[in-house]
Structures are given as C-alpha cells and as structure tokens.
Amino acid sequence: MAVVGMRSNRMRVRHFGGAHSITTTVQVANQDVFADIGLYSIFDGGTEFGSAIAHISQIISDSGVENFPTDWSSLASPSTLFRTNVTSVTFKVEVFEAQAMARWMIYRWG
C-alpha cells in the first residue's frame, strides 16, 4: 500500500478568560487513513496556568464510531490514528487561558 492522497489544514483557538475549544470534522470517502494532529504554537499571555491540547476526538470507520475522552482530566485522547474505511475524522484543539495553533493531516492509503 502507498499514500494516494493527503489533506491538511490548520486550527487556531484563543481564549484568555477560561477554557475554550474548536473542532473540525473532515469527511473522507471510505478510505484507509492515517490521521494526525499536532500543536505548533502556544501562547499563554504570561499567565501561570495557560495550557493547550490537540487531539482526535472522534473517528468513524469500519471499527464503528469511536469517541475519545475530551476532558482535561484524561489526556488519553490520541493525536495519531490509522483506521480502515474511514468516513470522518474530528480534530479538536482546547485551551485554558491561552492561544494555540495546530495543524491536522489526513493521509489516504490505497
């Protein structure tokens, strides 16, 4: 198998008054995919408690609908996954008293 295509984009979320998040759902036409998200910039504005996390919050594939923990108490949500026959991937970036930027990528295999 080889990579037959790729999609990517970026996400930005900013909130210095508590917690905030943003999600992006990408539709995929029943492809085998390797999905990945990574933070590339975090700015906490000088606050002592600023933080950010980027992860995959949901993927729908031939394994079914997989929802991953999205609260701060569980950092077990994946940032990278491979699944077969994927129809959608939801990426999420969360901040607390911060600004963060992340990039996501979906590699299609065939």
JSON list of C-alpha atoms in Angstrom, two decimals:
[
{"chain": "A", "resi": 1, "resn": "MET", "atom": "CA", "xyz": [0.00, 0.00, 0.00]},
{"chain": "A", "resi": 2, "resn": "ALA", "atom": "CA", "xyz": [1.06, 3.56, -0.66]},
{"chain": "A", "resi": 3, "resn": "VAL", "atom": "CA", "xyz": [-0.13, 7.08, 0.10]},
{"chain": "A", "resi": 4, "resn": "VAL", "atom": "CA", "xyz": [-2.62, 8.06, -2.63]},
{"chain": "A", "resi": 5, "resn": "GLY", "atom": "CA", "xyz": [-3.59, 11.47, -1.30]},
{"chain": "A", "resi": 6, "resn": "MET", "atom": "CA", "xyz": [-3.35, 13.91, 1.55]},
{"chain": "A", "resi": 7, "resn": "ARG", "atom": "CA", "xyz": [-5.45, 16.67, 3.11]},
{"chain": "A", "resi": 8, "resn": "SER", "atom": "CA", "xyz": [-4.33, 19.17, 5.71]},
{"chain": "A", "resi": 9, "resn": "ASN", "atom": "CA", "xyz": [-5.23, 22.45, 7.30]},
{"chain": "A", "resi": 10, "resn": "ARG", "atom": "CA", "xyz": [-4.70, 24.39, 10.49]},
{"chain": "A", "resi": 11, "resn": "MET", "atom": "CA", "xyz": [-6.78, 25.34, 13.51]},
{"chain": "A", "resi": 12, "resn": "ARG", "atom": "CA", "xyz": [-6.48, 28.29, 15.91]},
{"chain": "A", "resi": 13, "resn": "VAL", "atom": "CA", "xyz": [-8.23, 28.87, 19.20]},
{"chain": "A", "resi": 14, "resn": "ARG", "atom": "CA", "xyz": [-7.76, 31.76, 21.62]},
{"chain": "A", "resi": 15, "resn": "HIS", "atom": "CA", "xyz": [-9.35, 32.45, 24.98]},
{"chain": "A", "resi": 16, "resn": "PHE", "atom": "CA", "xyz": [-7.80, 34.18, 27.98]},
{"chain": "A", "resi": 17, "resn": "GLY", "atom": "CA", "xyz": [-10.93, 34.04, 30.14]},
{"chain": "A", "resi": 18, "resn": "GLY", "atom": "CA", "xyz": [-11.04, 30.31, 30.96]},
{"chain": "A", "resi": 19, "resn": "ALA", "atom": "CA", "xyz": [-11.44, 27.23, 28.80]},
{"chain": "A", "resi": 20, "resn": "HIS", "atom": "CA", "xyz": [-12.43, 27.16, 25.13]},
{"chain": "A", "resi": 21, "resn": "SER", "atom": "CA", "xyz": [-12.16, 24.73, 22.22]},
{"chain": "A", "resi": 22, "resn": "ILE", "atom": "CA", "xyz": [-12.63, 24.38, 18.49]},
{"chain": "A", "resi": 23, "resn": "THR", "atom": "CA", "xyz": [-13.35, 21.31, 16.38]},
{"chain": "A", "resi": 24, "resn": "THR", "atom": "CA", "xyz": [-13.07, 20.47, 12.71]},
{"chain": "A", "resi": 25, "resn": "THR", "atom": "CA", "xyz": [-14.71, 17.43, 11.13]},
{"chain": "A", "resi": 26, "resn": "VAL", "atom": "CA", "xyz": [-13.23, 16.17, 7.87]},
{"chain": "A", "resi": 27, "resn": "GLN", "atom": "CA", "xyz": [-15.30, 13.87, 5.64]},
{"chain": "A", "resi": 28, "resn": "VAL", "atom": "CA", "xyz": [-13.42, 11.00, 3.98]},
{"chain": "A", "resi": 29, "resn": "ALA", "atom": "CA", "xyz": [-14.93, 8.72, 1.31]},
{"chain": "A", "resi": 30, "resn": "ASN", "atom": "CA", "xyz": [-14.40, 5.25, 2.82]},
{"chain": "A", "resi": 31, "resn": "GLN", "atom": "CA", "xyz": [-10.61, 5.38, 2.67]},
{"chain": "A", "resi": 32, "resn": "ASP", "atom": "CA", "xyz": [-7.90, 3.79, 4.76]},
{"chain": "A", "resi": 33, "resn": "VAL", "atom": "CA", "xyz": [-6.36, 6.78, 6.54]},
{"chain": "A", "resi": 34, "resn": "PHE", "atom": "CA", "xyz": [-3.59, 7.82, 8.84]},
{"chain": "A", "resi": 35, "resn": "ALA", "atom": "CA", "xyz": [-4.82, 10.90, 10.75]},
{"chain": "A", "resi": 36, "resn": "ASP", "atom": "CA", "xyz": [-2.54, 13.18, 12.74]},
{"chain": "A", "resi": 37, "resn": "ILE", "atom": "CA", "xyz": [-2.80, 16.48, 14.65]},
{"chain": "A", "resi": 38, "resn": "GLY", "atom": "CA", "xyz": [-0.04, 18.45, 16.36]},
{"chain": "A", "resi": 39, "resn": "LEU", "atom": "CA", "xyz": [0.33, 21.75, 18.17]},
{"chain": "A", "resi": 40, "resn": "TYR", "atom": "CA", "xyz": [2.82, 24.13, 16.62]},
{"chain": "A", "resi": 41, "resn": "SER", "atom": "CA", "xyz": [2.27, 27.26, 18.69]},
{"chain": "A", "resi": 42, "resn": "ILE", "atom": "CA", "xyz": [1.14, 28.00, 22.23]},
{"chain": "A", "resi": 43, "resn": "PHE", "atom": "CA", "xyz": [0.96, 31.46, 23.80]},
{"chain": "A", "resi": 44, "resn": "ASP", "atom": "CA", "xyz": [-0.19, 31.77, 27.41]},
{"chain": "A", "resi": 45, "resn": "GLY", "atom": "CA", "xyz": [-0.06, 35.56, 27.67]},
{"chain": "A", "resi": 46, "resn": "GLY", "atom": "CA", "xyz": [2.18, 35.36, 30.70]},
{"chain": "A", "resi": 47, "resn": "THR", "atom": "CA", "xyz": [-0.37, 33.54, 32.83]},
{"chain": "A", "resi": 48, "resn": "GLU", "atom": "CA", "xyz": [0.87, 30.88, 35.14]},
{"chain": "A", "resi": 49, "resn": "PHE", "atom": "CA", "xyz": [-1.80, 28.30, 34.26]},
{"chain": "A", "resi": 50, "resn": "GLY", "atom": "CA", "xyz": [-2.14, 28.60, 30.46]},
{"chain": "A", "resi": 51, "resn": "SER", "atom": "CA", "xyz": [-2.28, 25.27, 28.65]},
{"chain": "A", "resi": 52, "resn": "ALA", "atom": "CA", "xyz": [-3.36, 23.65, 25.38]},
{"chain": "A", "resi": 53, "resn": "ILE", "atom": "CA", "xyz": [-4.00, 20.21, 23.92]},
{"chain": "A", "resi": 54, "resn": "ALA", "atom": "CA", "xyz": [-4.71, 18.98, 20.38]},
{"chain": "A", "resi": 55, "resn": "HIS", "atom": "CA", "xyz": [-6.20, 15.56, 19.69]},
{"chain": "A", "resi": 56, "resn": "ILE", "atom": "CA", "xyz": [-8.57, 13.43, 17.64]},
{"chain": "A", "resi": 57, "resn": "SER", "atom": "CA", "xyz": [-11.94, 13.44, 19.40]},
{"chain": "A", "resi": 58, "resn": "GLN", "atom": "CA", "xyz": [-13.89, 11.13, 17.05]},
{"chain": "A", "resi": 59, "resn": "ILE", "atom": "CA", "xyz": [-13.30, 8.83, 14.10]},
{"chain": "A", "resi": 60, "resn": "ILE", "atom": "CA", "xyz": [-15.90, 6.87, 12.15]},
{"chain": "A", "resi": 61, "resn": "SER", "atom": "CA", "xyz": [-14.64, 3.81, 10.30]},
{"chain": "A", "resi": 62, "resn": "ASP", "atom": "CA", "xyz": [-15.32, 0.11, 9.83]},
{"chain": "A", "resi": 63, "resn": "SER", "atom": "CA", "xyz": [-14.43, -0.18, 13.54]},
{"chain": "A", "resi": 64, "resn": "GLY", "atom": "CA", "xyz": [-17.58, 1.88, 14.28]},
{"chain": "A", "resi": 65, "resn": "VAL", "atom": "CA", "xyz": [-17.91, 5.28, 15.91]},
{"chain": "A", "resi": 66, "resn": "GLU", "atom": "CA", "xyz": [-15.01, 5.86, 18.27]},
{"chain": "A", "resi": 67, "resn": "ASN", "atom": "CA", "xyz": [-15.30, 8.80, 20.67]},
{"chain": "A", "resi": 68, "resn": "PHE", "atom": "CA", "xyz": [-12.21, 9.68, 22.67]},
{"chain": "A", "resi": 69, "resn": "PRO", "atom": "CA", "xyz": [-12.08, 11.47, 26.04]},
{"chain": "A", "resi": 70, "resn": "THR", "atom": "CA", "xyz": [-12.07, 15.22, 25.62]},
{"chain": "A", "resi": 71, "resn": "ASP", "atom": "CA", "xyz": [-11.78, 16.47, 29.18]},
{"chain": "A", "resi": 72, "resn": "TRP", "atom": "CA", "xyz": [-8.61, 17.81, 30.76]},
{"chain": "A", "resi": 73, "resn": "SER", "atom": "CA", "xyz": [-8.54, 15.06, 33.39]},
{"chain": "A", "resi": 74, "resn": "SER", "atom": "CA", "xyz": [-7.87, 12.40, 30.75]},
{"chain": "A", "resi": 75, "resn": "LEU", "atom": "CA", "xyz": [-5.06, 13.10, 28.34]},
{"chain": "A", "resi": 76, "resn": "ALA", "atom": "CA", "xyz": [-5.51, 9.67, 26.74]},
{"chain": "A", "resi": 77, "resn": "SER", "atom": "CA", "xyz": [-7.04, 11.04, 23.55]},
{"chain": "A", "resi": 78, "resn": "PRO", "atom": "CA", "xyz": [-4.91, 10.12, 20.53]},
{"chain": "A", "resi": 79, "resn": "SER", "atom": "CA", "xyz": [-3.08, 12.58, 18.34]},
{"chain": "A", "resi": 80, "resn": "THR", "atom": "CA", "xyz": [-2.37, 9.92, 15.68]},
{"chain": "A", "resi": 81, "resn": "LEU", "atom": "CA", "xyz": [-4.54, 7.04, 14.38]},
{"chain": "A", "resi": 82, "resn": "PHE", "atom": "CA", "xyz": [-4.72, 4.60, 11.50]},
{"chain": "A", "resi": 83, "resn": "ARG", "atom": "CA", "xyz": [-8.11, 3.13, 10.57]},
{"chain": "A", "resi": 84, "resn": "THR", "atom": "CA", "xyz": [-9.61, 1.38, 7.54]},
{"chain": "A", "resi": 85, "resn": "ASN", "atom": "CA", "xyz": [-12.72, 2.53, 5.64]},
{"chain": "A", "resi": 86, "resn": "VAL", "atom": "CA", "xyz": [-12.90, 5.90, 7.39]},
{"chain": "A", "resi": 87, "resn": "THR", "atom": "CA", "xyz": [-15.85, 8.22, 6.70]},
{"chain": "A", "resi": 88, "resn": "SER", "atom": "CA", "xyz": [-14.96, 11.11, 9.03]},
{"chain": "A", "resi": 89, "resn": "VAL", "atom": "CA", "xyz": [-12.36, 12.37, 11.48]},
{"chain": "A", "resi": 90, "resn": "THR", "atom": "CA", "xyz": [-12.96, 15.09, 14.08]},
{"chain": "A", "resi": 91, "resn": "PHE", "atom": "CA", "xyz": [-9.98, 17.06, 15.35]},
{"chain": "A", "resi": 92, "resn": "LYS", "atom": "CA", "xyz": [-10.13, 19.21, 18.49]},
{"chain": "A", "resi": 93, "resn": "VAL", "atom": "CA", "xyz": [-7.91, 21.89, 19.99]},
{"chain": "A", "resi": 94, "resn": "GLU", "atom": "CA", "xyz": [-8.57, 23.02, 23.57]},
{"chain": "A", "resi": 95, "resn": "VAL", "atom": "CA", "xyz": [-7.05, 25.89, 25.52]},
{"chain": "A", "resi": 96, "resn": "PHE", "atom": "CA", "xyz": [-7.20, 27.23, 29.04]},
{"chain": "A", "resi": 97, "resn": "GLU", "atom": "CA", "xyz": [-6.10, 30.85, 29.44]},
{"chain": "A", "resi": 98, "resn": "ALA", "atom": "CA", "xyz": [-4.09, 30.59, 26.20]},
{"chain": "A", "resi": 99, "resn": "GLN", "atom": "CA", "xyz": [-3.91, 30.72, 22.44]},
{"chain": "A", "resi": 100, "resn": "ALA", "atom": "CA", "xyz": [-2.90, 27.66, 20.42]},
{"chain": "A", "resi": 101, "resn": "MET", "atom": "CA", "xyz": [-2.42, 26.77, 16.80]},
{"chain": "A", "resi": 102, "resn": "ALA", "atom": "CA", "xyz": [-2.35, 23.23, 15.44]},
{"chain": "A", "resi": 103, "resn": "ARG", "atom": "CA", "xyz": [-2.13, 21.53, 12.09]},
{"chain": "A", "resi": 104, "resn": "TRP", "atom": "CA", "xyz": [-4.00, 18.38, 11.10]},
{"chain": "A", "resi": 105, "resn": "MET", "atom": "CA", "xyz": [-3.20, 15.94, 8.31]},
{"chain": "A", "resi": 106, "resn": "ILE", "atom": "CA", "xyz": [-5.02, 13.00, 6.76]},
{"chain": "A", "resi": 107, "resn": "TYR", "atom": "CA", "xyz": [-3.04, 10.61, 4.58]},
{"chain": "A", "resi": 108, "resn": "ARG", "atom": "CA", "xyz": [-5.15, 8.32, 2.36]},
{"chain": "A", "resi": 109, "resn": "TRP", "atom": "CA", "xyz": [-3.76, 4.84, 1.68]},
{"chain": "A", "resi": 110, "resn": "GLY", "atom": "CA", "xyz": [-4.59, 2.64, -1.25]}
]
